[in-house]
Amino acid sequence: MSAPITFDNSYSRLPEGFHQHQALQPVQRPAMIQINPSLAAELSIDEQWLNSEEALGIFSGNTLPSGATPIATVYAGYQFGHWNPQLGDGRALLLGEILTKGNRFDLQLKGSGPTAYSRGGDGRSPLGPVLREYLVSEAMAALGVPTTRALAAVATGEQVYRETAEPGGILTRIASSHIRFGTFQYFAATQDLENLQKLADYALARHYPEAEGKESPYIALLDAVITKFAKLVAQWQNLGFIHGVMNTDNMLICGETVDYGPCAFMDNFKQSTVYSAIDQQGRYAYQNQPSIAHWNLMTLAQALLPIIDRNEEAAIEAAKACLATFPERYETAFNDLGAAKLGLTPSSCSTELLNDFLTLLEQHELDYTLSFSSLKDQIISDAGSEPEPSLAAWLERWRQALALETNLDQVTTQLSTANPVIIPRNHQIEFAIQAAYQESDFEPFKALNEAVTDPFNEALAMSDFAKAPAANERVARTFCGT
Ligand code: AMP
Ligand code: MG
């Protein structure tokens, strides 16, 4: 059987300064844990082949598929607000790009061994973070959020050493591309304007071809990225998703969510929620995500300045005007998504109605996802569920707003399509990882994966996966796991 993946590696054809070639570093006893047939279908990869020994060889970094040119890419970035002039793929390898149905996707191995950018790290990944990223990125995709995807997870059969020895794993990650804000920042900081422009032209052609011919193509690029992030972060807020490590090396120019390290979905609604153990100042708290995205976009704009206009003042003026549109674009996107969550059209949903609901959830320590997904029970007369007493007055106002909507059937449909019953809850993810670690039992992982990739299925509303954690199950801290 021959590998049904045809690679076309445009990024590796960019000049030397963009990447380092890297040989594979085989692992001892790879075993397939999970493959993703529906994603494979989207990529035109044969599902049967996914189960083959050859596929396992490729997804464990033991076999080089024909046509692949493994590289580690260079970037820089602001990490927790502090400039880091040189980062890069320290535990990831870009095997190449898949061209399918007119689209181009990166295929990257994460955890496949050290590269020129590993900075003393081992380039490997424990299995826990692999399972975690698999679950959360696939849940995000099912929830309709732009995201990198997980094509396969393998166990390496080797141990990696963190605080203790842990089993190793490799994730095969698919992305529209892995070009980061930090990739631009690397070339801007090294004053390599030729490569900065090459990168911008490459990004325009690959992701924003409609902006290519514009009079100011790099302002058009910035504008397109701002549009993507306004919507993306509104979706995160709308779902109670906390990214946890919004460094500029973790922001993709294509607007997909990337780097599922210490991320988590909120249980109880609380604006100041932070999960990441390393985010001690709460920089990346839930409530800060929109303003951090704006700040990150500002640092991207700064990197683009030298190619926006040779006249620095003119470049700054143009970039500032573009950046100034972010807050309103974000607010509009957030309010529109919030209105849909309440079963309302944006024009009949006041921002107070939405914000007052959120305030009540926080005051009464109510579960974010369940509070929204149970709203429709309040308009179905025989649903039999008692409203939360603390919400009674608000529910009355909500009903008055609903009365202005012409089509009540449409309201219930909208409530169901905008409010998932299943999110990948932290305690469920931890449970699945512990079963894998302690008993080599992947069934909880597989069952959770089934549930989180079917988030709007109301038949799952009674399952354990839909439940909020009991007090003793709550997970308050998450870790990068690097
Ligand atoms: P992250 O916090 O996951 O965004 O990672 C920040 C940087 O550290 C990236 O450039 C990674 O490639 C690098 N890195 C993280 N974990 C490892 C590891 N185990 N070995 C080598 N480099 C790593
Ligand atoms: Mg990262």
Coordinates of C-alpha atoms in Angstrom, one line a residue, residues 132 163 242-244 261-267 270 272-286 425-431 433-434 469 471-481:
R132 CA -5.7 16.7 26.0
E163 CA 8.6 15.8 37.3
I242 CA -9.9 30.0 28.2
H243 CA -6.9 29.6 26.0
G244 CA -4.4 30.1 28.8
G261 CA -1.7 23.5 26.6
P262 CA -3.2 24.9 29.8
C263 CA -6.5 25.7 28.1
A264 CA -9.8 24.9 29.7
F265 CA -13.6 25.4 29.4
M266 CA -15.1 27.2 32.4
D267 CA -17.6 25.3 34.6
K270 CA -16.5 33.8 36.6
S272 CA -11.6 36.4 36.4
T273 CA -11.1 32.7 35.9
V274 CA -7.6 31.4 35.2
Y275 CA -6.6 27.8 35.0
S276 CA -3.0 27.8 33.9
A277 CA -0.6 27.2 36.8
I278 CA 2.0 29.4 35.3
D279 CA -0.3 32.4 34.7
Q280 CA 0.1 33.8 38.2
Q281 CA -0.8 37.4 37.4
G282 CA -4.0 36.3 35.6
R283 CA -2.8 38.0 32.4
Y284 CA -4.7 35.5 30.3
A285 CA -7.9 35.3 32.5
Y286 CA -11.2 34.8 30.7
R425 CA -14.8 19.5 30.8
N426 CA -11.6 19.5 32.7
H427 CA -12.4 16.8 35.2
Q428 CA -13.5 14.5 32.3
I429 CA -10.2 15.1 30.5
E430 CA -8.2 14.5 33.6
F431 CA -10.2 11.3 34.3
I433 CA -5.7 10.9 31.0
Q434 CA -5.5 9.1 34.4
P469 CA -18.1 18.5 38.2
A471 CA -17.2 19.8 44.3
N472 CA -14.6 17.0 44.8
E473 CA -14.1 16.5 41.0
R474 CA -13.4 20.1 40.2
V475 CA -10.0 20.7 38.5
A476 CA -8.8 24.2 39.3
R477 CA -5.3 24.1 37.7
T478 CA -4.0 23.1 34.3
F479 CA -0.4 22.7 33.1
C480 CA 1.5 23.2 29.8
G481 CA 2.8 19.8 30.1

